Short mmCIF file of C-alpha atoms in Angstrom, two decimals:
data_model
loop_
_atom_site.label_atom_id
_atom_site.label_comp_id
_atom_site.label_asym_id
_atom_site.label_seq_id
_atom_site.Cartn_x
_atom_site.Cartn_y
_atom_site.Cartn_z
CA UNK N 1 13.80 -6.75 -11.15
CA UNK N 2 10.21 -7.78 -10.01
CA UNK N 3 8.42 -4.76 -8.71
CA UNK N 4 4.86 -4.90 -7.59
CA UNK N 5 3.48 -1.32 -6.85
CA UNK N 6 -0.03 -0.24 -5.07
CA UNK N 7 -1.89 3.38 -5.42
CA UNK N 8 -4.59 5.18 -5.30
CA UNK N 9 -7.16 5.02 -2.95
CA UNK N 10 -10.44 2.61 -1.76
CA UNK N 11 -13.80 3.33 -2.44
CA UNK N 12 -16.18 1.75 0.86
CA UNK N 13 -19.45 1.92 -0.17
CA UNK N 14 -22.72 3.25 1.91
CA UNK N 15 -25.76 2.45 -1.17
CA UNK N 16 -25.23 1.31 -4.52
CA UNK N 17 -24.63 5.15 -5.49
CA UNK N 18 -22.81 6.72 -2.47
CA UNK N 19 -19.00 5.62 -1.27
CA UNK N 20 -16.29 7.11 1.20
CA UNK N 21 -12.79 7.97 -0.43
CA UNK N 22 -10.02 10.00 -0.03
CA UNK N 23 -8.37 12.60 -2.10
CA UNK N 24 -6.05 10.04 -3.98
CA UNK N 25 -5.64 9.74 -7.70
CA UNK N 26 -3.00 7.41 -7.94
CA UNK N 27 -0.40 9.53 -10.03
CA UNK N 28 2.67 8.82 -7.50
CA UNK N 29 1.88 4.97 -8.18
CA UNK N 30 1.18 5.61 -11.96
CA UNK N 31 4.95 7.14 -12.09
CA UNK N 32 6.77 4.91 -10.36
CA UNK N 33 5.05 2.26 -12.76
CA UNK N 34 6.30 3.85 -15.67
CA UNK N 35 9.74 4.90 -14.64
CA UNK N 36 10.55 0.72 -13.39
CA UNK N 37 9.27 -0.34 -16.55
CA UNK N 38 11.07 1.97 -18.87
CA UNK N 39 14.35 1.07 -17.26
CA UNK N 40 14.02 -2.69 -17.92
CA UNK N 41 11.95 -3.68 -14.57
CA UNK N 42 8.87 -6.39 -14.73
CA UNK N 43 5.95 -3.85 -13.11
CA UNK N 44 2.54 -4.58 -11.71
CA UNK N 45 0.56 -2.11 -10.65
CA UNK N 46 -2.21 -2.68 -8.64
CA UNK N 47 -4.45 0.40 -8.09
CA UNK N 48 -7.86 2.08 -8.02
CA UNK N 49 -10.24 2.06 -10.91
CA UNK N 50 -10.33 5.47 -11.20
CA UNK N 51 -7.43 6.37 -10.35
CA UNK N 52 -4.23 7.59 -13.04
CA UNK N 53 -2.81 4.85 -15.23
CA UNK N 54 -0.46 4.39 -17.87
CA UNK N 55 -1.72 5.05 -21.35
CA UNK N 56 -2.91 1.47 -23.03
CA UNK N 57 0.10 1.72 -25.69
CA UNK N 58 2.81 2.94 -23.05
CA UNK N 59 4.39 -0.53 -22.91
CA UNK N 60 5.31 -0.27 -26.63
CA UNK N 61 8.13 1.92 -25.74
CA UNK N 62 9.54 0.63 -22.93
CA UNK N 63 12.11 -2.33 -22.20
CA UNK N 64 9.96 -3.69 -19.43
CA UNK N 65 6.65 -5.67 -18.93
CA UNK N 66 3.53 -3.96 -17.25
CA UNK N 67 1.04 -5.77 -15.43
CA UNK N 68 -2.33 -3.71 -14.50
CA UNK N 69 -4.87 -4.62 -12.03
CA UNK N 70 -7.42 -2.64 -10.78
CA UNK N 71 -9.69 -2.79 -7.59
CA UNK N 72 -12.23 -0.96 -5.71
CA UNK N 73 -12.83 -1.63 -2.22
CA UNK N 74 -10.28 -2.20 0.87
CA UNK N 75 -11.33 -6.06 0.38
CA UNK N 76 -10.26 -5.99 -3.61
CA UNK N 77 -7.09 -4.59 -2.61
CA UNK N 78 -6.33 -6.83 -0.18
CA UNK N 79 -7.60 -9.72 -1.93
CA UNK N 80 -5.54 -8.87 -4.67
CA UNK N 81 -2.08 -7.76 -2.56
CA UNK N 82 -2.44 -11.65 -0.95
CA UNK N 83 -2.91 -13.01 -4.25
CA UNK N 84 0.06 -11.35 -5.77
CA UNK N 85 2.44 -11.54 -3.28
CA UNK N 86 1.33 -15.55 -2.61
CA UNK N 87 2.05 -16.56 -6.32
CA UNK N 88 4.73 -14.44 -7.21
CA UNK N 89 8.13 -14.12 -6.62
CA UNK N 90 8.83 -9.98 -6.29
CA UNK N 91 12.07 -8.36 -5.72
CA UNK N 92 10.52 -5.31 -4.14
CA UNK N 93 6.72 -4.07 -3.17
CA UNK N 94 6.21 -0.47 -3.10
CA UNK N 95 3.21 0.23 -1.48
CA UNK N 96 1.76 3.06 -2.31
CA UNK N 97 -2.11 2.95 -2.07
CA UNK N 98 -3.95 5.47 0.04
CA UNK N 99 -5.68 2.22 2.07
CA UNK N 100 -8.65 3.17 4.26
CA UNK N 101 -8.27 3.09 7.60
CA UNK N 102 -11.96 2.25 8.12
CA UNK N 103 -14.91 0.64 5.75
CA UNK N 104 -18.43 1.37 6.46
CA UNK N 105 -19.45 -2.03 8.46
CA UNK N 106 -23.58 -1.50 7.99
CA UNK N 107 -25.79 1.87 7.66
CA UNK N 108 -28.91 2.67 9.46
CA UNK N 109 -32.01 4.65 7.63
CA UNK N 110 -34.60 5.66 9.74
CA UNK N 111 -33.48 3.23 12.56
CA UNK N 112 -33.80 0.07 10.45
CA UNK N 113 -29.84 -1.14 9.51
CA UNK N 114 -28.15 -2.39 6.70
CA UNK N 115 -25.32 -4.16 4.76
CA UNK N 116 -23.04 -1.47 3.47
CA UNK N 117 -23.40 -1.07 -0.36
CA UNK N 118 -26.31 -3.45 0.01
CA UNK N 119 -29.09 -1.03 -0.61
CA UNK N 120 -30.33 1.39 -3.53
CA UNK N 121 -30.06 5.41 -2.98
CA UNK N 122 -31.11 6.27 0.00
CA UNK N 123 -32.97 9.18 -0.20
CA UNK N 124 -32.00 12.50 0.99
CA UNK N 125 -35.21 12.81 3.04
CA UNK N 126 -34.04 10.00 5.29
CA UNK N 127 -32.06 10.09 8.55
CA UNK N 128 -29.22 8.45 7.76
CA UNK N 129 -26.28 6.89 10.40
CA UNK N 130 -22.94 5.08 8.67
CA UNK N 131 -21.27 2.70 11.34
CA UNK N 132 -17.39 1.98 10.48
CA UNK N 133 -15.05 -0.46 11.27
CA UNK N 134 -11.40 -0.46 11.86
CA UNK N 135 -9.35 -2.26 9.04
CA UNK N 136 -5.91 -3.90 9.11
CA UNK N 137 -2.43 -2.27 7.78
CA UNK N 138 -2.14 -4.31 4.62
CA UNK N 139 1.49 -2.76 4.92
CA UNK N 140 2.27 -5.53 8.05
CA UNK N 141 1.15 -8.63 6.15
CA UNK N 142 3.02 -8.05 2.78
CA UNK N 143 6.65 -9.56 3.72
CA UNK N 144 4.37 -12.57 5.53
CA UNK N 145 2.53 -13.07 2.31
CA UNK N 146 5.59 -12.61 0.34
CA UNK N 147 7.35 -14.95 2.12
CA UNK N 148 5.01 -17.89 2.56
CA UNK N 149 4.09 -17.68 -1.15
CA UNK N 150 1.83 -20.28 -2.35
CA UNK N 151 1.10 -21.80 1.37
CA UNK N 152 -2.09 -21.45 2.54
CA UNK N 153 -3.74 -18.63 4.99
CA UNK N 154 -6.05 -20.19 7.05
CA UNK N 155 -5.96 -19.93 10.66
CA UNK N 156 -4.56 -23.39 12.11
CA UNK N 157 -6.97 -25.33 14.27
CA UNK N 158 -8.15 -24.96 17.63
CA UNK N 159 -6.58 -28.19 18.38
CA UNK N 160 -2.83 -26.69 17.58
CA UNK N 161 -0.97 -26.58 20.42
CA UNK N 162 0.76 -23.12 21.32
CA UNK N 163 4.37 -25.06 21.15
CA UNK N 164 3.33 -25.79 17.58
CA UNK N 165 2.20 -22.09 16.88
CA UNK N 166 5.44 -20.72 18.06
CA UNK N 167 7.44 -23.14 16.07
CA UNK N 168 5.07 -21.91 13.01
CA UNK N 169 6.43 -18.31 13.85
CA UNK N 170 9.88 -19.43 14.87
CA UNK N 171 10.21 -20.79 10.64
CA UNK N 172 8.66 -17.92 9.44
CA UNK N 173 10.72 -15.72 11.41
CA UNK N 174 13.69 -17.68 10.18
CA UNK N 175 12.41 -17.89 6.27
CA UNK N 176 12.43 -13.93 6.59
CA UNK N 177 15.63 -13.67 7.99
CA UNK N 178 16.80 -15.54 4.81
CA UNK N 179 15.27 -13.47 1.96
CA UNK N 180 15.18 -9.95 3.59
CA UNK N 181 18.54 -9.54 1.52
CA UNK N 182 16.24 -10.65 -1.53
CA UNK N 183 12.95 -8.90 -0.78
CA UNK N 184 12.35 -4.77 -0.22
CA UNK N 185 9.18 -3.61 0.81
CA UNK N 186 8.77 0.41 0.74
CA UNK N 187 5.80 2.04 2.71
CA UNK N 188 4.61 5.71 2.80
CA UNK N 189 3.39 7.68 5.18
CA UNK N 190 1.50 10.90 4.45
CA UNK N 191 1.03 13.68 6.95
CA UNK N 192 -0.19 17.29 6.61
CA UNK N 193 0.85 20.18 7.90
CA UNK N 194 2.99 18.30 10.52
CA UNK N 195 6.75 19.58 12.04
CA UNK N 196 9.58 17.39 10.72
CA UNK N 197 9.44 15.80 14.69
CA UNK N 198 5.38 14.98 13.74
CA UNK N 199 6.59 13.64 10.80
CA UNK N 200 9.36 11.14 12.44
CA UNK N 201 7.01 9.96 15.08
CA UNK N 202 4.33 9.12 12.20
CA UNK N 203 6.94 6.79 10.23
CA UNK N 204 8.10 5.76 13.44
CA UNK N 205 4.76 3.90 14.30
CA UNK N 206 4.89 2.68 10.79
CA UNK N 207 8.07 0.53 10.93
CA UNK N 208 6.62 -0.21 14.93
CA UNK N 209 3.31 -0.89 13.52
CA UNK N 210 4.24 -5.34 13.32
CA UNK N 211 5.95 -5.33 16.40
CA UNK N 212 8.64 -7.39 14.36
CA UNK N 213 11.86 -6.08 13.08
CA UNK N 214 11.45 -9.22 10.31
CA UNK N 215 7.85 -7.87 9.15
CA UNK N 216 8.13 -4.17 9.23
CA UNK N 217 9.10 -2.07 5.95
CA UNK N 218 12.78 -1.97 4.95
CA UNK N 219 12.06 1.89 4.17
CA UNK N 220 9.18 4.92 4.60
CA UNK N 221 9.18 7.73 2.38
CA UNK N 222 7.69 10.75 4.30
CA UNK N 223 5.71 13.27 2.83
CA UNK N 224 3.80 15.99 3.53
CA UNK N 225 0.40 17.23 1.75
CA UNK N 226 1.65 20.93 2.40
CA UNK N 227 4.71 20.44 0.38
CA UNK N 228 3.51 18.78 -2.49
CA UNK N 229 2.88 20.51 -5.64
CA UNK N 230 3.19 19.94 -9.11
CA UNK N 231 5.99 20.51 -9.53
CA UNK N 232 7.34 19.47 -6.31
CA UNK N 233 7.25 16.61 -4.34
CA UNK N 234 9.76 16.87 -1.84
CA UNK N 235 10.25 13.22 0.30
CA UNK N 236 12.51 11.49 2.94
CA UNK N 237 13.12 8.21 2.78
CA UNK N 238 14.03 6.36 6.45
CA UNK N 239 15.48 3.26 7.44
CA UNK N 240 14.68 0.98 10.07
CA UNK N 241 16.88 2.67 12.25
CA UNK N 242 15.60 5.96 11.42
CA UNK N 243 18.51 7.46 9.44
CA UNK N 244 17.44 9.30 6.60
CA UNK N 245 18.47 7.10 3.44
CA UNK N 246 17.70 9.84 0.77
CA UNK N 247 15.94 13.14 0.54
CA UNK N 248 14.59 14.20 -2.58
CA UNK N 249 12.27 17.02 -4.18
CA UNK N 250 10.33 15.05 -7.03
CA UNK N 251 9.30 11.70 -8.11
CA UNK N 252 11.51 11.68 -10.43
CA UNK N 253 14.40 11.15 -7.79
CA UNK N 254 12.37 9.52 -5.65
CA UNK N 255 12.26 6.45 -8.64
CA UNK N 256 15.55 6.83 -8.60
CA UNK N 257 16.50 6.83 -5.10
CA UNK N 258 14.14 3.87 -4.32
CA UNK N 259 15.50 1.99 -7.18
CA UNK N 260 18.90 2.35 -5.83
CA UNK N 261 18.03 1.36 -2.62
CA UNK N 262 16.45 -1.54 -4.05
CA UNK N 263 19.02 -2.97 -5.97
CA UNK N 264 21.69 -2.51 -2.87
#
């Protein structure tokens, strides 16, 4: 199979030295990587440049190819997510990246405001205000991508009739339809300290998040930052229809399971 895998987490930038991140270091993403790619899969892995990779050699000893890209930002990410899922064909997509919910839009030092990331240091003597904005689920546009492969994003023109833009979505919806046997796409959802009824409502919005059956993940693996270890790293994968598919206690059966589920 063709598995493309995301982790770690997005860096948004305030200066040139100072950034906004998350506690991610991409070692879920790193393992699933290795474990497809040992068993015979075609793996890339697209995750954060400082995050936990495979060692350089680590392809030497397995059956399978590994691709590696790295990124940065919420906008490399995405940039790169599009890109892959465009020009490639991929049996499944496991996203796994801890994507920023918000990106610092500008910052303002002592009331004068600025590109984020455009500026040096600013220095700690300096009143200092960091405005965000709101980004997009990359998780909703993946089997869209996926599907329309090489054909191009852009918006269609003004002049487009709305007849024409709901025939647009009518064939997409239809193309889906089609390949969903084909295509998997696996999303996470991370909560912490939450009751198992927290939990459900969280992947709930998840597979709700589209507002299309067609678009939404085929499965969420729940997990929760109290439980994990390192040792342990006890999941539940759901289905659409919110029936647990698999429960497990490591990664190593969660590769499993979700290459199982895959496959079916």
């Amino acid at each position: 199979m063709n598995i493309l895998i995301t982790g770690g987490g997005s860096e948004e930038p305030i200066d040139n030295v100072r950034y906004i991140s998350n506690f991610s270091t991409g070692t879920t993403a790193c393992f699933f990587a290795e474990y497809f790619c040992r068993n015979g899969h075609d793996v890339t892995l697209i995750t954060a440049i400082k995050s936990r990779k495979p060692e350089d050699d680590f392809q030497n000893h397995c059956p399978g190819s590994l691709n590696v890209i790295t990124y940065r930002t919420f906008n490399d990410l995405k940039n790169a997510l599009e890109k892959e899922c465009r020009s490639k064909t991929y049996d499944a997509v496991i996203h796994a990246a801890a994507v920023s919910d918000y990106s610092v839009s500008s910052i303002i030092v002592d009331g004068k405001e600025y590109e984020a990331g455009s500026i040096p240091k600013v220095s700690g003597g300096l009143e200092l205000t960091v405005k965000m904005k709101k980004n997009p689920k990359l998780v909703d546009f993946i089997k869209q991508w996926e599907t329309e492969g090489a054909e191009s994003s852009e918006t269609a023109p003004a002049s487009k009739t709305a007849a024409a833009s709901e025939g647009k979505k009518a064939d997409l919806k239809a193309s889906l339809s089609k390949s969903e046997k084909a295509f998997r796409l696996v999303a996470f959802k991370l909560t912490s300290e939450a009751t198992v009824e927290e939990r459900k409502k969280a992947v709930q919005k998840v597979f709700a998040s589209t507002g299309s059956d067609i678009l939404s993940p085929d499965f969420v693996v729940s997990n929760d930052l109290s439980e994990i270890t390192k040792e342990k790293h006890p999941c539940t994968i759901y289905r659409k229809d919110m029936s647990e598919a698999k429960k497990v206690e490591n990664l190593e059966e969660l590769s499993e399971a979700l290459e199982e589920l895959i496959k079916k």
